[in-house]
PDB file of C-alpha atoms in Angstrom:
ATOM      1  CA  MET O   6      17.066   1.357   1.181  1.00  0.00           C
ATOM      2  CA  LEU O   7      13.256   1.610   0.971  1.00  0.00           C
ATOM      3  CA  GLU O   8      11.069   4.125   2.798  1.00  0.00           C
ATOM      4  CA  ILE O   9       7.278   4.038   2.712  1.00  0.00           C
ATOM      5  CA  LYS O  10       5.857   7.249   4.199  1.00  0.00           C
ATOM      6  CA  ASP O  11       2.152   7.952   4.879  1.00  0.00           C
ATOM      7  CA  VAL O  12       1.084   5.828   1.891  1.00  0.00           C
ATOM      8  CA  SER O  13      -2.618   5.246   1.248  1.00  0.00           C
ATOM      9  CA  VAL O  14      -4.082   3.130  -1.567  1.00  0.00           C
ATOM     10  CA  ARG O  15      -7.697   3.029  -2.721  1.00  0.00           C
ATOM     11  CA  TYR O  16      -9.746   0.561  -4.732  1.00  0.00           C
ATOM     12  CA  GLY O  17     -12.540   2.916  -5.756  1.00  0.00           C
ATOM     13  CA  VAL O  18     -14.118   4.164  -2.530  1.00  0.00           C
ATOM     14  CA  ILE O  19     -12.413   1.492  -0.396  1.00  0.00           C
ATOM     15  CA  GLU O  20      -9.203   2.560   1.315  1.00  0.00           C
ATOM     16  CA  ALA O  21      -7.129  -0.630   1.347  1.00  0.00           C
ATOM     17  CA  ILE O  22      -3.984   0.996   2.809  1.00  0.00           C
ATOM     18  CA  LYS O  23      -4.357   3.796   5.366  1.00  0.00           C
ATOM     19  CA  ARG O  24      -1.355   6.098   5.802  1.00  0.00           C
ATOM     20  CA  VAL O  25       1.174   3.314   6.255  1.00  0.00           C
ATOM     21  CA  SER O  26       4.826   4.082   7.019  1.00  0.00           C
ATOM     22  CA  PHE O  27       7.718   1.620   7.315  1.00  0.00           C
ATOM     23  CA  GLU O  28      11.263   1.099   6.080  1.00  0.00           C
ATOM     24  CA  VAL O  29      13.548  -1.642   4.821  1.00  0.00           C
ATOM     25  CA  ASN O  30      17.275  -1.264   5.410  1.00  0.00           C
ATOM     26  CA  GLU O  31      19.932  -2.574   3.056  1.00  0.00           C
ATOM     27  CA  GLY O  32      20.769  -6.232   3.697  1.00  0.00           C
ATOM     28  CA  GLU O  33      17.672  -6.997   5.792  1.00  0.00           C
ATOM     29  CA  ILE O  34      14.914  -9.563   5.521  1.00  0.00           C
ATOM     30  CA  VAL O  35      11.732  -7.721   6.526  1.00  0.00           C
ATOM     31  CA  THR O  36       8.446  -9.595   6.696  1.00  0.00           C
ATOM     32  CA  LEU O  37       4.866  -8.329   6.610  1.00  0.00           C
ATOM     33  CA  ILE O  38       2.338 -10.558   8.353  1.00  0.00           C
ATOM     34  CA  GLY O  39      -1.401 -10.307   8.937  1.00  0.00           C
ATOM     35  CA  ALA O  40      -4.726 -11.845   7.969  1.00  0.00           C
ATOM     36  CA  ASN O  41      -5.937 -12.159   4.381  1.00  0.00           C
ATOM     37  CA  GLY O  42      -7.206  -8.812   3.132  1.00  0.00           C
ATOM     38  CA  ALA O  43      -5.035  -6.817   5.552  1.00  0.00           C
ATOM     39  CA  GLY O  44      -3.308  -4.952   2.696  1.00  0.00           C
ATOM     40  CA  LYS O  45       0.022  -6.781   2.441  1.00  0.00           C
ATOM     41  CA  THR O  46      -0.223  -7.685  -1.264  1.00  0.00           C
ATOM     42  CA  THR O  47      -1.554  -4.209  -2.049  1.00  0.00           C
ATOM     43  CA  ILE O  48       1.502  -2.523  -0.540  1.00  0.00           C
ATOM     44  CA  LEU O  49       3.875  -4.767  -2.558  1.00  0.00           C
ATOM     45  CA  LYS O  50       2.004  -3.955  -5.781  1.00  0.00           C
ATOM     46  CA  THR O  51       2.211  -0.261  -4.946  1.00  0.00           C
ATOM     47  CA  ILE O  52       5.979  -0.433  -4.340  1.00  0.00           C
ATOM     48  CA  SER O  53       6.496  -2.204  -7.687  1.00  0.00           C
ATOM     49  CA  GLY O  54       4.369   0.300  -9.642  1.00  0.00           C
ATOM     50  CA  LEU O  55       1.404  -1.981 -10.385  1.00  0.00           C
ATOM     51  CA  LEU O  56      -0.876   0.193  -8.222  1.00  0.00           C
ATOM     52  CA  ARG O  57      -0.816   3.921  -7.485  1.00  0.00           C
ATOM     53  CA  SER O  58      -0.927   5.448  -4.012  1.00  0.00           C
ATOM     54  CA  SER O  59      -3.496   8.181  -3.348  1.00  0.00           C
ATOM     55  CA  ASN O  60      -1.086   9.990  -1.023  1.00  0.00           C
ATOM     56  CA  GLY O  61       2.304   9.602   0.655  1.00  0.00           C
ATOM     57  CA  SER O  62       5.683   8.760  -0.867  1.00  0.00           C
ATOM     58  CA  ILE O  63       7.874   5.766  -1.721  1.00  0.00           C
ATOM     59  CA  THR O  64      11.642   6.332  -1.767  1.00  0.00           C
ATOM     60  CA  PHE O  65      14.156   3.742  -2.979  1.00  0.00           C
ATOM     61  CA  LYS O  66      17.889   4.326  -2.509  1.00  0.00           C
ATOM     62  CA  GLY O  67      17.177   8.047  -2.053  1.00  0.00           C
ATOM     63  CA  ARG O  68      15.077   8.307  -5.225  1.00  0.00           C
ATOM     64  CA  ASN O  69      11.355   9.092  -5.167  1.00  0.00           C
ATOM     65  CA  ILE O  70       9.608   6.302  -7.132  1.00  0.00           C
ATOM     66  CA  THR O  71       6.031   7.089  -6.033  1.00  0.00           C
ATOM     67  CA  LYS O  72       4.814   7.808  -9.569  1.00  0.00           C
ATOM     68  CA  ALA O  73       7.324   5.644 -11.484  1.00  0.00           C
ATOM     69  CA  ASP O  74       6.022   2.883 -13.772  1.00  0.00           C
ATOM     70  CA  ALA O  75       6.818  -0.798 -13.246  1.00  0.00           C
ATOM     71  CA  ARG O  76       9.545  -0.928 -15.931  1.00  0.00           C
ATOM     72  CA  THR O  77      11.377   2.030 -14.357  1.00  0.00           C
ATOM     73  CA  ILE O  78      11.136   0.421 -10.924  1.00  0.00           C
ATOM     74  CA  VAL O  79      12.598  -2.891 -12.166  1.00  0.00           C
ATOM     75  CA  LYS O  80      15.404  -0.935 -13.825  1.00  0.00           C
ATOM     76  CA  ALA O  81      16.034   0.890 -10.521  1.00  0.00           C
ATOM     77  CA  GLY O  82      16.654  -2.473  -8.810  1.00  0.00           C
ATOM     78  CA  ILE O  83      13.345  -3.759  -7.407  1.00  0.00           C
ATOM     79  CA  SER O  84      11.996  -7.150  -8.495  1.00  0.00           C
ATOM     80  CA  HIS O  85       8.584  -8.601  -7.572  1.00  0.00           C
ATOM     81  CA  VAL O  86       7.646 -12.294  -7.274  1.00  0.00           C
ATOM     82  CA  PRO O  87       3.825 -12.107  -7.247  1.00  0.00           C
ATOM     83  CA  GLU O  88       1.374 -14.183  -5.271  1.00  0.00           C
ATOM     84  CA  GLY O  89       0.426 -17.258  -7.293  1.00  0.00           C
ATOM     85  CA  ARG O  90       3.790 -17.351  -9.128  1.00  0.00           C
ATOM     86  CA  HIS O  91       2.422 -16.373 -12.596  1.00  0.00           C
ATOM     87  CA  VAL O  92       4.895 -18.284 -14.730  1.00  0.00           C
ATOM     88  CA  PHE O  93       4.354 -18.022 -18.483  1.00  0.00           C
ATOM     89  CA  GLY O  94       2.636 -21.205 -19.667  1.00  0.00           C
ATOM     90  CA  GLY O  95       3.353 -22.195 -23.264  1.00  0.00           C
ATOM     91  CA  MET O  96       6.933 -21.005 -22.741  1.00  0.00           C
ATOM     92  CA  SER O  97       9.832 -23.152 -21.606  1.00  0.00           C
ATOM     93  CA  VAL O  98      11.636 -22.802 -18.283  1.00  0.00           C
ATOM     94  CA  LYS O  99      14.566 -21.201 -20.179  1.00  0.00           C
ATOM     95  CA  GLU O 100      12.265 -18.709 -21.915  1.00  0.00           C
ATOM     96  CA  ASN O 101      10.683 -17.789 -18.581  1.00  0.00           C
ATOM     97  CA  LEU O 102      14.126 -17.193 -17.079  1.00  0.00           C
ATOM     98  CA  ASP O 103      15.138 -15.085 -20.080  1.00  0.00           C
ATOM     99  CA  MET O 104      12.143 -12.818 -19.395  1.00  0.00           C
ATOM    100  CA  GLY O 105      13.722 -11.902 -16.048  1.00  0.00           C
ATOM    101  CA  ALA O 106      16.750 -10.434 -17.803  1.00  0.00           C
ATOM    102  CA  PHE O 107      14.870  -8.507 -20.497  1.00  0.00           C
ATOM    103  CA  LEU O 108      16.249  -5.117 -19.379  1.00  0.00           C
ATOM    104  CA  ARG O 109      19.862  -6.301 -19.104  1.00  0.00           C
ATOM    105  CA  LYS O 110      22.589  -6.123 -21.749  1.00  0.00           C
ATOM    106  CA  ASP O 111      25.490  -7.650 -19.764  1.00  0.00           C
ATOM    107  CA  SER O 112      25.439 -11.158 -21.264  1.00  0.00           C
ATOM    108  CA  LYS O 113      28.443 -12.459 -19.304  1.00  0.00           C
ATOM    109  CA  ALA O 114      26.937 -11.311 -15.969  1.00  0.00           C
ATOM    110  CA  ILE O 115      23.579 -12.822 -16.971  1.00  0.00           C
ATOM    111  CA  GLU O 116      25.279 -16.207 -17.565  1.00  0.00           C
ATOM    112  CA  GLU O 117      26.989 -15.972 -14.163  1.00  0.00           C
ATOM    113  CA  ASP O 118      23.658 -15.182 -12.480  1.00  0.00           C
ATOM    114  CA  LEU O 119      22.037 -18.064 -14.356  1.00  0.00           C
ATOM    115  CA  ASP O 120      24.731 -20.440 -13.056  1.00  0.00           C
ATOM    116  CA  ARG O 121      24.040 -19.237  -9.481  1.00  0.00           C
ATOM    117  CA  ILE O 122      20.302 -19.762  -9.976  1.00  0.00           C
ATOM    118  CA  PHE O 123      20.920 -23.318 -11.217  1.00  0.00           C
ATOM    119  CA  ARG O 124      23.027 -23.991  -8.118  1.00  0.00           C
ATOM    120  CA  SER O 125      20.146 -22.791  -5.926  1.00  0.00           C
ATOM    121  CA  PHE O 126      17.444 -24.452  -8.052  1.00  0.00           C
ATOM    122  CA  PRO O 127      19.048 -27.479  -9.779  1.00  0.00           C
ATOM    123  CA  VAL O 128      15.630 -28.770 -10.864  1.00  0.00           C
ATOM    124  CA  LEU O 129      15.307 -25.774 -13.225  1.00  0.00           C
ATOM    125  CA  LYS O 130      18.421 -26.854 -15.114  1.00  0.00           C
ATOM    126  CA  GLU O 131      16.995 -30.364 -15.420  1.00  0.00           C
ATOM    127  CA  ARG O 132      13.701 -28.978 -16.824  1.00  0.00           C
ATOM    128  CA  LEU O 133      15.152 -26.207 -18.978  1.00  0.00           C
ATOM    129  CA  ASN O 134      13.170 -27.080 -22.130  1.00  0.00           C
ATOM    130  CA  GLN O 135       9.972 -28.128 -20.331  1.00  0.00           C
ATOM    131  CA  ASP O 136       6.780 -26.030 -20.567  1.00  0.00           C
ATOM    132  CA  ALA O 137       6.653 -23.977 -17.356  1.00  0.00           C
ATOM    133  CA  ALA O 138       2.935 -24.748 -16.949  1.00  0.00           C
ATOM    134  CA  THR O 139       3.724 -28.459 -16.449  1.00  0.00           C
ATOM    135  CA  LEU O 140       5.984 -27.888 -13.410  1.00  0.00           C
ATOM    136  CA  SER O 141       4.738 -28.668  -9.902  1.00  0.00           C
ATOM    137  CA  GLY O 142       3.715 -25.799  -7.622  1.00  0.00           C
ATOM    138  CA  GLY O 143       7.046 -25.856  -5.814  1.00  0.00           C
ATOM    139  CA  GLU O 144       8.996 -25.922  -9.060  1.00  0.00           C
ATOM    140  CA  GLN O 145       6.942 -23.016 -10.424  1.00  0.00           C
ATOM    141  CA  GLN O 146       7.760 -21.031  -7.270  1.00  0.00           C
ATOM    142  CA  MET O 147      11.449 -21.735  -7.822  1.00  0.00           C
ATOM    143  CA  LEU O 148      11.105 -20.613 -11.441  1.00  0.00           C
ATOM    144  CA  ALA O 149       9.306 -17.402 -10.429  1.00  0.00           C
ATOM    145  CA  MET O 150      12.075 -16.635  -7.935  1.00  0.00           C
ATOM    146  CA  GLY O 151      14.817 -17.499 -10.434  1.00  0.00           C
ATOM    147  CA  ARG O 152      13.199 -15.321 -13.096  1.00  0.00           C
ATOM    148  CA  SER O 153      13.010 -12.437 -10.634  1.00  0.00           C
ATOM    149  CA  LEU O 154      16.646 -12.842  -9.545  1.00  0.00           C
ATOM    150  CA  LEU O 155      17.794 -12.656 -13.188  1.00  0.00           C
ATOM    151  CA  SER O 156      16.890  -8.962 -13.173  1.00  0.00           C
ATOM    152  CA  SER O 157      19.796  -8.627 -10.678  1.00  0.00           C
ATOM    153  CA  PRO O 158      17.684  -6.804  -8.060  1.00  0.00           C
ATOM    154  CA  ASP O 159      18.954  -4.932  -5.012  1.00  0.00           C
ATOM    155  CA  LEU O 160      15.542  -5.535  -3.393  1.00  0.00           C
ATOM    156  CA  ILE O 161      13.253  -8.506  -4.034  1.00  0.00           C
ATOM    157  CA  LEU O 162       9.567  -8.442  -3.083  1.00  0.00           C
ATOM    158  CA  LEU O 163       8.214 -11.938  -2.332  1.00  0.00           C
ATOM    159  CA  ASP O 164       4.451 -12.391  -2.048  1.00  0.00           C
ATOM    160  CA  GLU O 165       3.351 -15.630  -0.334  1.00  0.00           C
ATOM    161  CA  PRO O 166       6.203 -17.843  -1.604  1.00  0.00           C
ATOM    162  CA  SER O 167       5.002 -20.845   0.436  1.00  0.00           C
ATOM    163  CA  MET O 168       1.356 -20.724  -0.702  1.00  0.00           C
ATOM    164  CA  GLY O 169       0.043 -24.148  -1.684  1.00  0.00           C
ATOM    165  CA  LEU O 170       3.387 -25.894  -1.254  1.00  0.00           C
ATOM    166  CA  ALA O 171       4.161 -29.173   0.525  1.00  0.00           C
ATOM    167  CA  PRO O 172       6.113 -28.777   3.814  1.00  0.00           C
ATOM    168  CA  LEU O 173       9.326 -30.091   2.221  1.00  0.00           C
ATOM    169  CA  PHE O 174       9.198 -27.425  -0.491  1.00  0.00           C
ATOM    170  CA  ILE O 175       8.344 -24.713   2.057  1.00  0.00           C
ATOM    171  CA  GLN O 176      11.523 -25.325   4.036  1.00  0.00           C
ATOM    172  CA  GLU O 177      13.558 -25.430   0.831  1.00  0.00           C
ATOM    173  CA  ILE O 178      12.097 -22.111  -0.381  1.00  0.00           C
ATOM    174  CA  PHE O 179      12.855 -20.390   2.941  1.00  0.00           C
ATOM    175  CA  ASN O 180      16.402 -21.774   2.940  1.00  0.00           C
ATOM    176  CA  ILE O 181      16.877 -20.269  -0.518  1.00  0.00           C
ATOM    177  CA  ILE O 182      15.433 -16.901   0.615  1.00  0.00           C
ATOM    178  CA  GLU O 183      18.074 -16.802   3.367  1.00  0.00           C
ATOM    179  CA  GLU O 184      20.768 -17.801   0.873  1.00  0.00           C
ATOM    180  CA  VAL O 185      19.718 -15.056  -1.573  1.00  0.00           C
ATOM    181  CA  ASN O 186      19.806 -12.527   1.267  1.00  0.00           C
ATOM    182  CA  LYS O 187      23.289 -13.637   2.360  1.00  0.00           C
ATOM    183  CA  ARG O 188      24.512 -13.044  -1.189  1.00  0.00           C
ATOM    184  CA  GLY O 189      23.505  -9.383  -0.832  1.00  0.00           C
ATOM    185  CA  THR O 190      19.875  -9.057  -1.953  1.00  0.00           C
ATOM    186  CA  THR O 191      17.552  -7.254   0.465  1.00  0.00           C
ATOM    187  CA  VAL O 192      14.202  -9.046   0.951  1.00  0.00           C
ATOM    188  CA  LEU O 193      10.691  -7.751   1.679  1.00  0.00           C
ATOM    189  CA  LEU O 194       8.527 -10.798   2.342  1.00  0.00           C
ATOM    190  CA  VAL O 195       4.748 -11.178   2.621  1.00  0.00           C
ATOM    191  CA  GLU O 196       3.893 -14.554   4.098  1.00  0.00           C
ATOM    192  CA  GLN O 197       0.905 -16.346   5.678  1.00  0.00           C
ATOM    193  CA  ASN O 198       3.238 -18.841   7.337  1.00  0.00           C
ATOM    194  CA  ALA O 199       4.117 -16.247   9.977  1.00  0.00           C
ATOM    195  CA  ASN O 200       6.126 -18.560  12.234  1.00  0.00           C
ATOM    196  CA  VAL O 201       8.630 -19.482   9.526  1.00  0.00           C
ATOM    197  CA  ALA O 202       8.738 -15.944   8.130  1.00  0.00           C
ATOM    198  CA  LEU O 203       9.504 -14.356  11.506  1.00  0.00           C
ATOM    199  CA  GLU O 204      12.178 -16.963  12.235  1.00  0.00           C
ATOM    200  CA  ILE O 205      14.258 -15.760   9.275  1.00  0.00           C
ATOM    201  CA  ALA O 206      13.304 -12.062   9.457  1.00  0.00           C
ATOM    202  CA  ASP O 207      15.476  -9.322  10.910  1.00  0.00           C
ATOM    203  CA  ARG O 208      12.330  -7.264  11.479  1.00  0.00           C
ATOM    204  CA  GLY O 209       8.598  -7.522  10.887  1.00  0.00           C
ATOM    205  CA  TYR O 210       5.434  -5.449  10.652  1.00  0.00           C
ATOM    206  CA  VAL O 211       1.927  -6.665  11.473  1.00  0.00           C
ATOM    207  CA  PHE O 212      -0.841  -5.436   9.151  1.00  0.00           C
ATOM    208  CA  GLU O 213      -4.492  -5.252  10.152  1.00  0.00           C
ATOM    209  CA  THR O 214      -7.224  -3.739   7.929  1.00  0.00           C
ATOM    210  CA  GLY O 215      -4.788  -1.571   6.012  1.00  0.00           C
ATOM    211  CA  LYS O 216      -2.764  -0.335   8.982  1.00  0.00           C
ATOM    212  CA  ILE O 217       0.412  -1.394  10.790  1.00  0.00           C
ATOM    213  CA  VAL O 218      -0.576  -2.405  14.333  1.00  0.00           C
ATOM    214  CA  ALA O 219       2.730  -3.837  15.583  1.00  0.00           C
ATOM    215  CA  ALA O 220       6.416  -3.822  14.660  1.00  0.00           C
ATOM    216  CA  GLY O 221       9.616  -5.291  16.025  1.00  0.00           C
ATOM    217  CA  THR O 222      12.417  -7.714  15.382  1.00  0.00           C
ATOM    218  CA  GLY O 223      11.460 -11.191  14.198  1.00  0.00           C
ATOM    219  CA  LYS O 224      12.269 -12.546  17.668  1.00  0.00           C
ATOM    220  CA  GLU O 225      10.210  -9.858  19.433  1.00  0.00           C
ATOM    221  CA  LEU O 226       7.142 -10.552  17.313  1.00  0.00           C
ATOM    222  CA  LEU O 227       7.525 -14.320  17.756  1.00  0.00           C
ATOM    223  CA  ALA O 228       7.611 -13.797  21.533  1.00  0.00           C
ATOM    224  CA  SER O 229       4.643 -11.379  21.621  1.00  0.00           C
ATOM    225  CA  ASP O 230       1.536 -12.876  23.274  1.00  0.00           C
ATOM    226  CA  GLU O 231      -0.769 -10.744  21.108  1.00  0.00           C
ATOM    227  CA  VAL O 232       0.953 -11.783  17.882  1.00  0.00           C
ATOM    228  CA  GLN O 233       1.004 -15.422  19.049  1.00  0.00           C
ATOM    229  CA  LYS O 234      -2.761 -15.430  19.669  1.00  0.00           C
ATOM    230  CA  ALA O 235      -3.730 -13.546  16.528  1.00  0.00           C
ATOM    231  CA  TYR O 236      -1.384 -14.967  13.906  1.00  0.00           C
ATOM    232  CA  LEU O 237       0.777 -17.806  15.198  1.00  0.00           C
ATOM    233  CA  GLY O 238      -1.797 -20.202  16.640  1.00  0.00           C
ATOM    234  CA  GLY O 239      -0.578 -19.611  20.205  1.00  0.00           C
TER     235      GLY O 239
END
């Protein structure tokens, strides 16, 4: 579904991503793990059109999207839940959700998707008219995910969905990620909580200073002594 080939990204003179190549197949959960500053967030922003690569190519469902803008990429079927959630304060939960569907015209299908989101995140239905800024961190994460799913994506990019959340919320969020995947949405996940991420992942890639240094199935990476010592507290 998604192919990243020899992609490099620069911030001025600093090369944050160095000729990275990887792929995400349809129906998979693929996770990117690594230390802070390793380039994981940068690669998600580049896929979603928020940053430009200095070389290489990004192909989605056979279409080259390397130079496409963010609106075009959302329309093509990629949705991005950014690090830090970024809900719209001063707007209600319902208004935030509506923003996720801004490119869609199929009102009946939108209502059906909204019903599914409320089944996954019942608290959002309870808080529909509440200012999004007044939600807890976990509730804001649910809102950010719900908003993203309302674009009806084929591929969802999730950046640190468990950041700052209580353990109870973390497990709930990961259960929902698996549920979303089972319904047919492919997932590319960046996550500091590497143990939990690799447990649900079909495959994973380990980033280090802008490069991929290891790859394998979730189980293989969980069992790797090097990965255990460096990222899993083993």
